[in-house]
Structures are given as C-alpha cells and as structure tokens.
C-alpha cells in the first residue's frame, strides 16, 4: 500500500525544473516591475544609437541570466522549496517598497534594515504593506512549499543543473562582451538598476553588509589625535564653557524658513538670531553612514565605515584633551560613535505625555537639561541625537499643539496621501524641531554666566514624493538634492562671542559659502581651541572668524 501511495504521489509531483522556471518567471514578470520600468527608461536614452538593439539584448540577457543562475544554485532536494519560498518573500517585500516609496536596496539601506530599532521598523509595517506582501509574497511562497516536487536521478539532475549554470553564465557574459564598450558605458552610467533588481539587490546588499560589518576581522582600535590638548586660555577660562550639539534626523534644507521656504517652520530660531548655513551638505543619505562620517576626520570622498569604526572620532579626541563629553540619544542609536564616552539612550523611557509604544517625543531629551548642564564640568560638550523628522510616520514625531500645517498625512502609508498632505505633516516635524532647538537656547540663556554654543546639523534629508521617490537612502551620486542638502545652524551666547573673539560679520559671509559634514570634526575642535595635529583649520567653519 505504501509503495502504491508513494508511486501515486511521485506520478503527480511537479518536476523540479518546472517549479524553478515558474518561480523565475514570477519574480521576473511580477516582482520586478520597478526594474523593467527603469531599464526601459535607461535604454530609451540610447535609442537611435549605433548598436541599440544589441545593447538592449545584452542588458536583458544579463539580468535574466543572473536570476536563472541564482535559482539553479538554490533548487536542491530538501532545501530547494524553502529557499525558493524565501526568495519570493524577500523579492515581494523589496518590490513593495521599491514600487511604493522608490526605495533602493543599496548597502546603506540594508544596513539600516539590520540596525534599525523595533519602533522604527514597525512604522514601516502598514496595512498596505502587509496586504501586498501577503498576496504577492506569502501566498506564492506557500504554494511553492506545498506543491509535491520530483527531482531527477542525481546524475541527470547534476547534468541539468550544470547545463543551466553554463547557459546562465553565458547569458550574463557573452552578449555584453559582444556589445563591448557600449555596454560598459551603459552599466557604468546605470549601475543603480541593480538596486531594484529582485532578489539580487537584497542578496548582494546583505552579503556585503555581513562581509563588511559582521564577519570582518575585528581590528585594533587606533587612537588619533593623542597629542590633543586644550589651549591654556580654554583650560584657565574664568567662565564655564559649554557646547550643545543637536544631531538632527531626516531634516532637509528645502523646508526650512531660514533657507527661504514659504512656511514659517523656524520661528524660534529666527527670533534667537542664529547663524544659518545655506549651502550645507550631508556625507551620506542614511543615518548609518552620515553619523559615523560626520564625527570622523575623513571627508565624504574618502569615508570608509570599517576604517572609521577602527579609529577614534572627534568625541574621543575631545575627551582625551579634557573636554567633558556626554551623548544622549532618542533616535536609532549613535552608530558606535559614542561607545567610548559617557552616554544614555532614552528611546525606551516611560515619561508620561512624551512616550508611548511608538517611542518618545524629542522633548524627553530636555526633561533634565538645566540640571545636566549644571553638572557638567567645563569645558563640556553635550550631544543630543533627536528623532526629528524620521519617516514615514511623520505625524508621530510631534505633539498635537504642533499640528499647525494642515491637512496632514495621518498615516505611515504616505503614498496614499496627497503630496501637499505629506509635506504638511513633514513641515510640522520641522516646526517641532525648531521648538526643541528653542528650548535648548532658552536653557543656555538661563545661565548667562556660562559661555555657550548651540549647533544643529541634520544627518541627511528626505524625499517626500518628488518624482515618486520617498524617504532616503539613495546612492549619494544619484540621490536628489532633497536627500543631501541639510540644515545647519549655530547660536552663540554673547559671552562666547566676546571671550572667543568671534567676528559675527565674518561668519555672516562664511554662512553662504559651501559647507558640509566634513566641517564638523574640525569645527568642534576649534570651539574648544584644541591643539592637535589632526586639526585642519581650512575645515573649521570659524577658523577665519576668530580673533
């Protein structure tokens, strides 16, 4: 009886090769719509050129061959069906966020996925995403898991697999080689196509993240700036000196009234008389890049995260020189920047009126600010890492009294809102951040016997639906300006201006010149008059405006 039942199942089982072909076609035709749209647009730019037809054929062959090779290497007895099901799930999730928000799965986005906090991750899980992934991911994956499968004898199976691998490899290599230089130029100019190619983008990004950040051999921490000392004038200053650095999140310059935006999103900073830098740019388009980069002594062009992680940053150098450094976080963590200085994380605090299951409003950072400032010894640097304008749930980033610009988008599914609604909610986050900065300035003003600075710099910007692109994390070279042009400002107490000899007229000229997160390392050293070989005056925003 058992043998007849087994024979019966075998007779009605699907050949493994047929399932592999079905999965490949499903992923290619259904879960890669963003890819084909971009391929069509990229090829359209070359229409009419010599060899256009051969170029198009080479592009399609390389993409199809890549997927065929992946599936052929995964479809093995026992593990083949689970791996194919996982491939569909990953491709479906990637396809949803690519089609809905224009998200591109580069290494920075993959790193953000692995390192994001639960509350931030939950904000990305909406009814729309769950429904879409259930229909186009879970359901097909379940069908793959339950369908009976029949493999050929191992000799024949190996032969079939070797043939597929050879054909797939040929598809990837031969047509591009025949097209030659034309294809090389096309791939160089459109390398971001692979960031929406499912499942290649997720698999490649995950592999490189694991290789670079998880399994990379641990390197010995290398101190820099060990010769750092504070100038005698800074050590012996009669007045206490404090710098409060506020690291913003997802704020773009375009929506700052100090930048010329039509809505009054910076009323408190305007009243405070801050110095606003109009041409400031980020190091990256994701927190996982920008935060480590801005605190390192590497410029954006030379930034290498593993190298930066293995070296001291400006907080370490200042602490070594004698500055009292403290980091407070209400965002996604300090990305290892604050590991060697005193720090605390308030994201999971339970403060009534400020915190709930989705996290805490940024005012939680200010609850004991006057007390903390009073406790810090001079000279001191307090870093406040705010949640700012982190999306897509912009409406959760500010309290009801800051719901000023209406109507807003009261959902994380911003693609279902109009552009005007999304911008309104985003502008409310900028307005609330302005209030946070205003509270910091008021706390510093309340201690006139202290020389103080408040500096604000956002980590990166945000796309709000321009050209159907949302959020951030695009490749820096091709990212829209909204993701890279960021707000940066400074407020100085009268005592600091007087005692440090800051020439505000000079700074007024400097603020309209190009600046970036490359300047932060050296500007912080300059604030405290730090003497060290790693200090580069040309990158200190105030270097020419003191004395």
Short mmCIF file of C-alpha atoms in Angstrom, two decimals:
data_model
loop_
_atom_site.label_atom_id
_atom_site.label_comp_id
_atom_site.label_asym_id
_atom_site.label_seq_id
_atom_site.Cartn_x
_atom_site.Cartn_y
_atom_site.Cartn_z
CA UNK A 1 0.00 0.00 0.00
CA UNK A 2 2.84 2.37 0.96
CA UNK A 3 4.61 1.75 -2.30
CA UNK A 4 1.46 2.41 -4.34
CA UNK A 5 0.82 5.65 -2.40
CA UNK A 6 4.41 6.77 -2.89
CA UNK A 7 4.24 5.93 -6.57
CA UNK A 8 0.95 7.81 -6.87
CA UNK A 9 2.45 10.95 -5.30
CA UNK A 10 5.51 10.70 -7.49
CA UNK A 11 3.36 10.46 -10.61
CA UNK A 12 1.55 13.72 -9.79
CA UNK A 13 4.58 15.60 -8.45
CA UNK A 14 5.86 18.62 -10.33
CA UNK A 15 9.33 18.30 -11.90
CA UNK A 16 11.82 20.44 -10.02
CA UNK A 17 12.93 22.22 -13.17
CA UNK A 18 9.36 23.29 -13.94
CA UNK A 19 8.91 24.81 -10.46
CA UNK A 20 12.23 26.64 -10.87
CA UNK A 21 11.09 28.07 -14.21
CA UNK A 22 7.73 29.11 -12.74
CA UNK A 23 9.38 30.89 -9.80
CA UNK A 24 11.86 32.61 -12.11
CA UNK A 25 9.10 33.86 -14.41
CA UNK A 26 7.00 35.04 -11.45
CA UNK A 27 9.87 37.02 -9.95
CA UNK A 28 10.88 38.46 -13.32
CA UNK A 29 7.42 39.47 -14.53
CA UNK A 30 5.55 40.30 -11.30
CA UNK A 31 8.15 41.27 -8.68
CA UNK A 32 10.46 43.32 -10.89
CA UNK A 33 8.15 45.95 -12.33
CA UNK A 34 10.35 48.77 -10.99
CA UNK A 35 13.38 47.19 -12.64
CA UNK A 36 11.80 46.90 -16.06
CA UNK A 37 10.48 50.45 -15.87
CA UNK A 38 14.00 51.73 -15.13
CA UNK A 39 15.56 49.52 -17.79
CA UNK A 40 13.08 50.87 -20.36
CA UNK A 41 13.85 54.46 -19.33
CA UNK A 42 17.61 53.88 -19.38
CA UNK A 43 17.53 52.21 -22.80
CA UNK A 44 15.25 54.90 -24.21
CA UNK A 45 18.05 57.41 -23.69
CA UNK A 46 20.21 55.32 -26.06
CA UNK A 47 17.52 54.79 -28.69
CA UNK A 48 18.80 55.57 -32.15
CA UNK A 49 22.42 54.99 -31.25
CA UNK A 50 24.50 52.53 -33.23
CA UNK A 51 24.07 49.03 -31.77
CA UNK A 52 20.99 49.96 -29.76
CA UNK A 53 19.29 46.62 -30.43
CA UNK A 54 22.34 44.62 -29.39
CA UNK A 55 22.71 46.74 -26.23
CA UNK A 56 19.10 46.10 -25.22
CA UNK A 57 19.53 42.37 -25.82
CA UNK A 58 22.72 42.32 -23.73
CA UNK A 59 21.04 44.12 -20.82
CA UNK A 60 18.07 41.75 -20.77
CA UNK A 61 20.28 38.67 -21.16
CA UNK A 62 22.50 39.70 -18.24
CA UNK A 63 19.55 40.27 -15.90
CA UNK A 64 17.75 37.08 -16.89
CA UNK A 65 20.95 35.06 -16.68
CA UNK A 66 21.65 36.44 -13.20
CA UNK A 67 18.26 35.27 -11.88
CA UNK A 68 18.49 31.90 -13.67
CA UNK A 69 21.89 31.28 -12.12
CA UNK A 70 20.61 32.17 -8.64
CA UNK A 71 17.62 29.83 -8.85
CA UNK A 72 19.65 26.97 -10.36
CA UNK A 73 22.07 27.16 -7.43
CA UNK A 74 19.24 27.12 -4.88
CA UNK A 75 16.94 24.38 -6.22
CA UNK A 76 18.25 21.29 -4.46
CA UNK A 77 16.37 18.35 -2.87
CA UNK A 78 15.13 19.01 0.69
CA UNK A 79 16.23 22.66 0.80
CA UNK A 80 15.09 23.84 -2.64
CA UNK A 81 11.46 24.64 -1.82
CA UNK A 82 12.19 26.58 1.42
CA UNK A 83 14.88 28.61 -0.34
CA UNK A 84 12.63 29.40 -3.31
CA UNK A 85 9.83 30.40 -0.92
CA UNK A 86 12.24 32.69 0.95
CA UNK A 87 13.38 34.17 -2.35
CA UNK A 88 9.78 35.04 -3.23
CA UNK A 89 9.13 36.61 0.19
CA UNK A 90 12.27 38.75 0.03
CA UNK A 91 11.52 39.79 -3.56
CA UNK A 92 7.91 40.65 -2.71
CA UNK A 93 8.91 42.85 0.24
CA UNK A 94 11.61 44.56 -1.82
CA UNK A 95 9.20 45.08 -4.72
CA UNK A 96 6.58 46.69 -2.48
CA UNK A 97 8.93 49.29 -1.02
CA UNK A 98 10.56 49.95 -4.39
CA UNK A 99 7.22 50.44 -6.15
CA UNK A 100 5.58 52.35 -3.31
CA UNK A 101 8.35 54.56 -1.91
CA UNK A 102 11.05 54.34 -4.57
CA UNK A 103 13.35 52.66 -2.01
CA UNK A 104 16.56 51.28 -3.47
CA UNK A 105 18.25 48.36 -1.72
CA UNK A 106 21.83 49.58 -1.61
CA UNK A 107 24.25 48.66 1.17
CA UNK A 108 23.24 51.60 3.34
CA UNK A 109 19.56 50.64 3.26
CA UNK A 110 20.40 47.01 4.02
CA UNK A 111 22.48 48.16 6.98
CA UNK A 112 19.64 50.36 8.17
CA UNK A 113 17.26 47.38 7.98
CA UNK A 114 19.53 45.26 10.15
CA UNK A 115 20.33 48.00 12.66
CA UNK A 116 17.02 49.86 12.99
CA UNK A 117 15.13 49.79 16.24
CA UNK A 118 11.83 47.97 16.69
CA UNK A 119 9.71 51.12 16.82
CA UNK A 120 11.24 52.43 13.59
CA UNK A 121 10.76 49.09 11.87
CA UNK A 122 7.14 48.87 12.97
CA UNK A 123 6.42 52.25 11.40
CA UNK A 124 7.25 50.72 8.01
CA UNK A 125 4.80 47.84 8.52
CA UNK A 126 1.40 49.09 7.46
CA UNK A 127 -1.87 47.51 6.39
CA UNK A 128 -0.96 48.21 2.79
CA UNK A 129 2.44 46.55 3.04
CA UNK A 130 1.07 43.55 4.93
CA UNK A 131 -1.74 43.04 2.41
CA UNK A 132 0.54 43.43 -0.61
CA UNK A 133 3.25 41.13 0.71
CA UNK A 134 0.65 38.56 1.82
CA UNK A 135 -0.88 38.46 -1.67
CA UNK A 136 2.26 38.61 -3.78
CA UNK A 137 4.72 37.03 -1.35
CA UNK A 138 3.21 34.79 1.30
CA UNK A 139 0.58 33.13 -0.92
CA UNK A 140 3.01 32.18 -3.74
CA UNK A 141 5.58 31.07 -1.15
CA UNK A 142 3.03 28.76 0.49
CA UNK A 143 2.14 27.30 -2.91
CA UNK A 144 5.83 26.57 -3.52
CA UNK A 145 6.08 24.84 -0.13
CA UNK A 146 3.01 22.62 -0.55
CA UNK A 147 3.39 21.55 -4.16
CA UNK A 148 4.78 17.99 -4.49
CA UNK A 149 8.16 18.08 -6.17
CA UNK A 150 10.02 15.45 -8.17
CA UNK A 151 13.78 15.54 -8.74
CA UNK A 152 15.55 13.53 -11.42
CA UNK A 153 18.19 10.99 -10.52
CA UNK A 154 21.28 12.67 -9.19
CA UNK A 155 23.39 12.08 -12.32
CA UNK A 156 20.73 13.57 -14.56
CA UNK A 157 20.00 16.36 -12.06
CA UNK A 158 23.65 17.39 -11.91
CA UNK A 159 23.81 17.39 -15.68
CA UNK A 160 20.69 19.54 -15.97
CA UNK A 161 21.98 21.93 -13.30
CA UNK A 162 25.41 22.22 -14.92
CA UNK A 163 23.77 22.99 -18.25
CA UNK A 164 21.61 25.72 -16.71
CA UNK A 165 24.61 27.23 -14.92
CA UNK A 166 26.58 27.27 -18.16
CA UNK A 167 23.74 28.82 -20.17
CA UNK A 168 23.01 31.40 -17.46
CA UNK A 169 26.70 32.32 -17.23
CA UNK A 170 26.86 32.62 -20.99
CA UNK A 171 23.81 34.89 -21.00
CA UNK A 172 25.48 37.12 -18.41
CA UNK A 173 28.86 37.31 -20.13
CA UNK A 174 28.70 36.68 -23.87
CA UNK A 175 26.21 39.33 -25.11
CA UNK A 176 27.84 42.12 -23.05
CA UNK A 177 31.25 41.07 -24.36
CA UNK A 178 29.97 41.14 -27.95
CA UNK A 179 28.49 44.61 -27.48
CA UNK A 180 31.75 45.72 -25.89
CA UNK A 181 32.40 49.34 -24.92
CA UNK A 182 28.79 50.41 -25.39
CA UNK A 183 27.64 48.01 -22.70
CA UNK A 184 30.47 49.01 -20.34
CA UNK A 185 29.39 52.66 -20.58
CA UNK A 186 25.74 51.72 -20.09
CA UNK A 187 26.44 49.68 -16.97
CA UNK A 188 28.69 52.36 -15.50
CA UNK A 189 26.05 55.05 -16.02
CA UNK A 190 23.14 52.91 -14.80
CA UNK A 191 24.65 50.76 -12.07
CA UNK A 192 21.78 51.72 -9.75
CA UNK A 193 19.50 49.42 -11.79
CA UNK A 194 20.75 46.57 -9.64
CA UNK A 195 19.37 48.31 -6.53
CA UNK A 196 15.83 47.49 -7.72
CA UNK A 197 16.64 44.09 -9.22
CA UNK A 198 14.93 41.40 -7.15
CA UNK A 199 16.21 39.33 -5.48
CA UNK A 200 19.75 40.38 -6.47
CA UNK A 201 19.64 43.68 -4.56
CA UNK A 202 18.66 42.10 -1.24
CA UNK A 203 21.07 39.16 -1.58
CA UNK A 204 24.01 41.28 -2.73
CA UNK A 205 23.40 44.02 -0.15
CA UNK A 206 23.08 41.52 2.68
CA UNK A 207 26.24 39.69 1.63
CA UNK A 208 28.27 42.88 1.52
CA UNK A 209 26.85 44.10 4.82
CA UNK A 210 27.73 40.81 6.55
CA UNK A 211 31.16 40.79 4.94
CA UNK A 212 31.90 44.41 5.80
CA UNK A 213 30.28 44.88 9.21
CA UNK A 214 29.59 41.49 10.80
CA UNK A 215 32.17 38.93 9.75
CA UNK A 216 35.03 41.29 9.00
CA UNK A 217 38.01 40.55 11.19
CA UNK A 218 37.98 42.80 14.21
CA UNK A 219 40.69 45.41 14.02
CA UNK A 220 42.50 47.03 16.90
CA UNK A 221 41.18 50.45 17.86
CA UNK A 222 43.60 53.09 16.62
CA UNK A 223 43.68 56.34 18.59
CA UNK A 224 44.11 59.55 16.64
CA UNK A 225 44.83 62.99 18.00
CA UNK A 226 46.62 61.64 21.06
CA UNK A 227 48.62 64.88 21.09
CA UNK A 228 45.41 66.85 21.64
CA UNK A 229 45.50 69.43 24.42
CA UNK A 230 43.33 72.40 25.23
CA UNK A 231 44.91 75.80 24.83
CA UNK A 232 45.78 77.46 28.18
CA UNK A 233 43.12 80.08 27.53
CA UNK A 234 40.48 77.34 27.33
CA UNK A 235 41.69 75.49 30.43
CA UNK A 236 42.10 78.57 32.59
CA UNK A 237 39.00 80.41 31.37
CA UNK A 238 37.24 82.12 34.23
CA UNK A 239 33.81 81.37 32.79
CA UNK A 240 32.33 77.93 32.24
CA UNK A 241 32.14 76.88 28.56
CA UNK A 242 29.50 74.51 27.15
CA UNK A 243 28.66 73.42 23.61
CA UNK A 244 25.36 71.64 22.91
CA UNK A 245 25.40 69.83 19.58
CA UNK A 246 21.97 68.70 18.32
CA UNK A 247 22.23 65.98 15.66
CA UNK A 248 19.07 66.09 13.57
CA UNK A 249 17.29 63.29 11.74
CA UNK A 250 15.90 63.42 8.19
CA UNK A 251 15.58 67.22 8.05
CA UNK A 252 16.08 68.73 4.62
CA UNK A 253 17.14 72.31 3.94
CA UNK A 254 14.40 72.88 1.38
CA UNK A 255 11.70 73.05 4.08
CA UNK A 256 13.46 75.48 6.44
CA UNK A 257 12.09 79.03 6.51
CA UNK A 258 15.65 80.15 7.32
CA UNK A 259 16.52 78.75 3.88
CA UNK A 260 13.76 80.85 2.27
CA UNK A 261 10.88 78.35 2.49
CA UNK A 262 7.45 79.96 2.30
CA UNK A 263 6.09 78.40 5.50
CA UNK A 264 7.39 79.72 8.81
CA UNK A 265 8.98 76.50 10.05
CA UNK A 266 11.81 78.14 12.06
CA UNK A 267 10.16 80.93 14.07
CA UNK A 268 12.09 80.31 17.31
CA UNK A 269 15.46 80.09 15.61
CA UNK A 270 14.73 83.27 13.67
CA UNK A 271 13.93 85.08 16.92
CA UNK A 272 17.07 83.67 18.53
CA UNK A 273 19.21 85.25 15.82
CA UNK A 274 21.06 82.10 14.76
CA UNK A 275 23.68 81.85 12.05
CA UNK A 276 22.19 79.59 9.37
CA UNK A 277 24.44 77.93 6.76
CA UNK A 278 22.55 77.95 3.47
CA UNK A 279 24.75 75.58 1.45
CA UNK A 280 25.37 72.61 3.81
CA UNK A 281 25.53 69.04 2.52
CA UNK A 282 25.48 65.62 4.15
CA UNK A 283 28.09 62.89 3.95
CA UNK A 284 25.50 60.19 3.21
CA UNK A 285 21.79 59.71 2.66
CA UNK A 286 21.27 57.34 5.61
CA UNK A 287 22.00 57.65 9.33
CA UNK A 288 24.25 54.59 9.27
CA UNK A 289 26.65 56.48 7.00
CA UNK A 290 26.19 60.14 7.89
CA UNK A 291 26.56 59.91 11.67
CA UNK A 292 29.86 57.95 11.68
CA UNK A 293 31.12 60.09 8.80
CA UNK A 294 30.39 63.50 10.32
CA UNK A 295 32.22 62.63 13.55
CA UNK A 296 35.23 61.10 11.78
CA UNK A 297 38.17 63.04 10.37
CA UNK A 298 37.58 61.55 6.92
CA UNK A 299 35.90 63.58 4.22
CA UNK A 300 32.92 62.20 2.34
CA UNK A 301 35.02 61.25 -0.69
CA UNK A 302 37.43 59.21 1.45
CA UNK A 303 35.00 57.88 4.05
CA UNK A 304 35.23 54.15 4.77
CA UNK A 305 32.98 52.99 7.57
CA UNK A 306 35.05 49.99 8.80
CA UNK A 307 38.16 52.19 8.85
CA UNK A 308 36.30 54.93 10.71
CA UNK A 309 34.94 52.38 13.17
CA UNK A 310 38.50 51.28 13.96
CA UNK A 311 39.70 54.81 14.73
CA UNK A 312 38.88 57.43 17.32
CA UNK A 313 36.41 60.10 16.31
CA UNK A 314 36.17 63.73 17.40
CA UNK A 315 34.36 62.81 20.65
CA UNK A 316 37.30 60.60 21.64
CA UNK A 317 39.83 63.30 20.77
CA UNK A 318 37.97 65.95 22.77
CA UNK A 319 37.54 63.65 25.75
CA UNK A 320 41.25 62.81 25.61
CA UNK A 321 42.06 66.53 25.57
CA UNK A 322 40.00 67.14 28.71
CA UNK A 323 36.51 68.05 27.48
CA UNK A 324 33.58 66.62 29.45
CA UNK A 325 31.66 64.78 26.72
CA UNK A 326 28.17 63.24 27.04
CA UNK A 327 25.81 61.75 24.40
CA UNK A 328 22.02 61.45 24.82
CA UNK A 329 20.04 59.51 22.21
CA UNK A 330 16.39 59.44 21.18
CA UNK A 331 16.90 58.08 17.68
CA UNK A 332 18.41 54.90 16.23
CA UNK A 333 21.50 54.83 18.45
CA UNK A 334 24.84 56.54 17.97
CA UNK A 335 26.16 54.07 15.33
CA UNK A 336 29.15 53.29 17.59
CA UNK A 337 30.24 56.95 17.68
CA UNK A 338 29.57 57.28 21.43
CA UNK A 339 30.88 53.89 22.56
CA UNK A 340 33.88 55.33 24.43
CA UNK A 341 32.24 58.37 26.00
CA UNK A 342 29.51 58.55 28.68
CA UNK A 343 26.09 58.14 27.06
CA UNK A 344 22.50 57.18 27.65
CA UNK A 345 19.56 56.14 25.46
CA UNK A 346 16.11 57.49 26.28
CA UNK A 347 14.20 55.87 23.40
CA UNK A 348 12.56 53.38 25.77
CA UNK A 349 11.88 55.78 28.64
CA UNK A 350 8.39 55.88 30.12
CA UNK A 351 7.71 59.58 30.57
CA UNK A 352 4.02 60.41 30.78
CA UNK A 353 2.88 62.67 27.96
CA UNK A 354 6.09 62.21 25.99
CA UNK A 355 6.46 58.45 25.47
CA UNK A 356 4.22 55.65 24.23
CA UNK A 357 4.58 52.31 22.48
CA UNK A 358 5.90 54.07 19.37
CA UNK A 359 8.74 55.76 21.26
CA UNK A 360 9.33 59.17 22.81
CA UNK A 361 8.94 62.70 21.52
CA UNK A 362 12.21 64.63 21.40
CA UNK A 363 11.29 66.77 24.40
CA UNK A 364 12.20 63.76 26.53
CA UNK A 365 15.82 64.77 25.94
CA UNK A 366 15.18 68.12 27.61
CA UNK A 367 13.45 66.93 30.80
CA UNK A 368 16.54 67.45 32.97
CA UNK A 369 18.59 69.61 30.61
CA UNK A 370 19.31 72.52 33.03
CA UNK A 371 20.41 70.07 35.75
CA UNK A 372 22.62 68.13 33.35
CA UNK A 373 24.24 71.30 32.01
CA UNK A 374 24.93 72.47 35.57
CA UNK A 375 26.55 69.14 36.48
CA UNK A 376 28.93 69.04 33.53
CA UNK A 377 32.39 70.40 34.25
CA UNK A 378 33.99 72.98 31.99
CA UNK A 379 34.68 72.78 29.12
CA UNK A 380 31.79 70.49 28.12
CA UNK A 381 30.17 69.03 25.01
CA UNK A 382 26.63 67.65 25.22
CA UNK A 383 25.34 65.83 22.13
CA UNK A 384 21.57 65.40 21.72
CA UNK A 385 20.56 62.94 18.99
CA UNK A 386 16.93 63.68 18.15
CA UNK A 387 14.34 61.68 16.22
CA UNK A 388 13.47 64.83 14.31
CA UNK A 389 11.60 64.15 11.08
CA UNK A 390 12.08 60.41 10.80
CA UNK A 391 9.50 58.95 8.42
CA UNK A 392 7.33 57.70 7.04
CA UNK A 393 5.17 58.20 10.18
CA UNK A 394 5.83 61.95 10.29
CA UNK A 395 2.58 62.56 12.20
CA UNK A 396 4.01 60.66 15.18
CA UNK A 397 7.00 62.96 15.56
CA UNK A 398 5.25 65.97 17.10
CA UNK A 399 2.59 66.62 19.77
CA UNK A 400 -0.90 67.87 18.93
CA UNK A 401 -0.10 71.55 19.55
CA UNK A 402 2.43 71.45 16.72
CA UNK A 403 -0.08 70.15 14.18
CA UNK A 404 -0.07 73.61 12.63
CA UNK A 405 0.13 72.95 8.89
CA UNK A 406 -3.00 71.17 7.67
CA UNK A 407 -4.40 68.96 6.32
CA UNK A 408 -1.67 66.47 7.12
CA UNK A 409 -0.98 62.82 6.41
CA UNK A 410 -2.00 60.84 9.48
CA UNK A 411 -0.65 57.50 8.32
CA UNK A 412 2.70 55.90 7.62
CA UNK A 413 1.39 54.97 4.16
CA UNK A 414 2.35 58.35 2.76
CA UNK A 415 1.82 57.13 -0.78
CA UNK A 416 -1.93 57.17 -0.07
CA UNK A 417 -1.82 60.87 0.87
CA UNK A 418 -1.54 63.79 -1.48
CA UNK A 419 1.84 65.44 -1.85
CA UNK A 420 0.52 68.51 -0.04
CA UNK A 421 -0.65 66.43 2.93
CA UNK A 422 2.70 64.65 3.22
CA UNK A 423 4.58 67.94 3.09
CA UNK A 424 2.27 69.46 5.72
CA UNK A 425 2.99 66.70 8.23
CA UNK A 426 6.69 66.86 7.42
CA UNK A 427 6.70 70.63 7.95
CA UNK A 428 5.15 70.08 11.37
CA UNK A 429 8.16 67.93 12.30
CA UNK A 430 10.48 70.77 11.24
CA UNK A 431 8.43 73.19 13.34
CA UNK A 432 8.68 70.88 16.36
CA UNK A 433 12.44 70.51 15.89
CA UNK A 434 12.66 74.30 15.84
CA UNK A 435 10.91 74.28 19.22
CA UNK A 436 13.38 71.70 20.59
CA UNK A 437 16.26 73.92 19.50
CA UNK A 438 14.50 76.90 21.03
CA UNK A 439 14.24 75.08 24.35
CA UNK A 440 17.97 74.34 24.26
CA UNK A 441 18.77 78.01 23.58
CA UNK A 442 16.49 79.11 26.42
CA UNK A 443 18.25 76.71 28.81
CA UNK A 444 21.61 78.18 27.80
CA UNK A 445 20.34 81.74 28.08
CA UNK A 446 19.15 80.97 31.60
CA UNK A 447 22.81 80.68 32.63
CA UNK A 448 24.36 84.00 31.47
CA UNK A 449 27.48 83.27 33.50
CA UNK A 450 28.25 80.42 31.09
CA UNK A 451 29.76 80.89 27.63
CA UNK A 452 27.74 78.63 25.36
CA UNK A 453 27.05 77.48 21.80
CA UNK A 454 24.15 75.54 20.35
CA UNK A 455 24.88 73.91 17.00
CA UNK A 456 22.35 71.95 14.93
CA UNK A 457 23.15 69.71 11.97
CA UNK A 458 20.87 67.13 10.35
CA UNK A 459 22.26 63.75 9.36
CA UNK A 460 20.60 63.67 5.91
CA UNK A 461 17.48 64.89 4.13
CA UNK A 462 14.30 63.27 2.83
CA UNK A 463 12.28 62.76 -0.34
CA UNK A 464 8.57 63.38 0.12
CA UNK A 465 7.27 62.04 -3.18
CA UNK A 466 9.08 64.23 -5.69
CA UNK A 467 9.35 62.16 -8.88
CA UNK A 468 7.62 59.32 -6.95
CA UNK A 469 10.63 58.96 -4.62
CA UNK A 470 10.06 58.79 -0.87
CA UNK A 471 12.22 58.56 2.25
CA UNK A 472 16.03 58.49 1.85
CA UNK A 473 18.98 56.14 1.36
CA UNK A 474 19.61 56.60 -2.35
CA UNK A 475 23.11 56.34 -3.74
CA UNK A 476 24.77 59.68 -2.95
CA UNK A 477 25.88 60.36 -6.53
CA UNK A 478 22.38 59.93 -7.94
CA UNK A 479 20.26 60.95 -4.92
CA UNK A 480 18.06 64.04 -5.31
CA UNK A 481 19.18 67.20 -3.54
CA UNK A 482 16.35 66.81 -1.02
CA UNK A 483 18.22 63.84 0.49
CA UNK A 484 21.60 65.62 0.68
CA UNK A 485 21.05 69.35 1.25
CA UNK A 486 20.63 69.70 5.02
CA UNK A 487 20.07 72.46 7.60
CA UNK A 488 22.99 73.58 9.76
CA UNK A 489 22.94 76.47 12.21
CA UNK A 490 24.72 77.90 15.25
CA UNK A 491 23.69 80.10 18.17
CA UNK A 492 26.34 81.86 20.29
CA UNK A 493 25.89 83.39 23.72
CA UNK A 494 27.13 87.00 23.98
CA UNK A 495 29.81 85.81 26.41
CA UNK A 496 31.17 83.26 23.93
CA UNK A 497 31.29 85.82 21.13
CA UNK A 498 33.16 88.22 23.39
CA UNK A 499 35.59 85.80 25.05
CA UNK A 500 36.37 83.73 21.93
CA UNK A 501 36.66 86.81 19.74
CA UNK A 502 34.11 85.59 17.20
CA UNK A 503 33.64 88.14 14.41
CA UNK A 504 29.98 87.75 13.50
CA UNK A 505 30.27 89.86 10.34
CA UNK A 506 32.89 87.41 9.07
CA UNK A 507 30.66 84.45 9.98
CA UNK A 508 27.77 86.10 8.13
CA UNK A 509 29.87 85.91 4.97
CA UNK A 510 31.02 82.36 5.68
CA UNK A 511 27.50 81.02 6.18
CA UNK A 512 26.54 81.40 2.49
CA UNK A 513 29.63 79.58 1.26
CA UNK A 514 29.67 75.79 0.66
CA UNK A 515 29.89 73.68 3.80
CA UNK A 516 29.27 70.06 4.74
CA UNK A 517 29.50 67.46 7.45
CA UNK A 518 33.23 67.29 6.64
CA UNK A 519 33.49 70.50 8.68
CA UNK A 520 32.07 69.14 11.94
CA UNK A 521 35.20 67.32 13.21
CA UNK A 522 37.42 70.38 12.91
CA UNK A 523 34.77 72.93 13.93
CA UNK A 524 34.22 71.10 17.23
CA UNK A 525 37.96 71.04 17.85
CA UNK A 526 38.05 74.75 17.11
CA UNK A 527 35.21 75.51 19.53
CA UNK A 528 37.41 74.28 22.38
CA UNK A 529 40.64 75.73 21.00
CA UNK A 530 42.09 72.22 20.77
CA UNK A 531 45.74 71.92 19.76
CA UNK A 532 46.34 68.71 17.79
CA UNK A 533 47.97 67.52 14.58
CA UNK A 534 44.64 66.17 13.26
CA UNK A 535 43.05 69.63 13.29
CA UNK A 536 42.72 71.18 9.82
CA UNK A 537 41.95 74.92 10.08
CA UNK A 538 40.65 75.06 6.49
CA UNK A 539 37.78 72.75 7.53
CA UNK A 540 36.91 74.71 10.69
CA UNK A 541 33.89 76.88 9.89
CA UNK A 542 35.04 79.55 12.36
CA UNK A 543 38.78 79.41 11.71
CA UNK A 544 38.89 82.67 9.79
CA UNK A 545 36.37 84.41 12.00
CA UNK A 546 38.10 84.32 15.42
CA UNK A 547 40.46 86.77 16.99
#
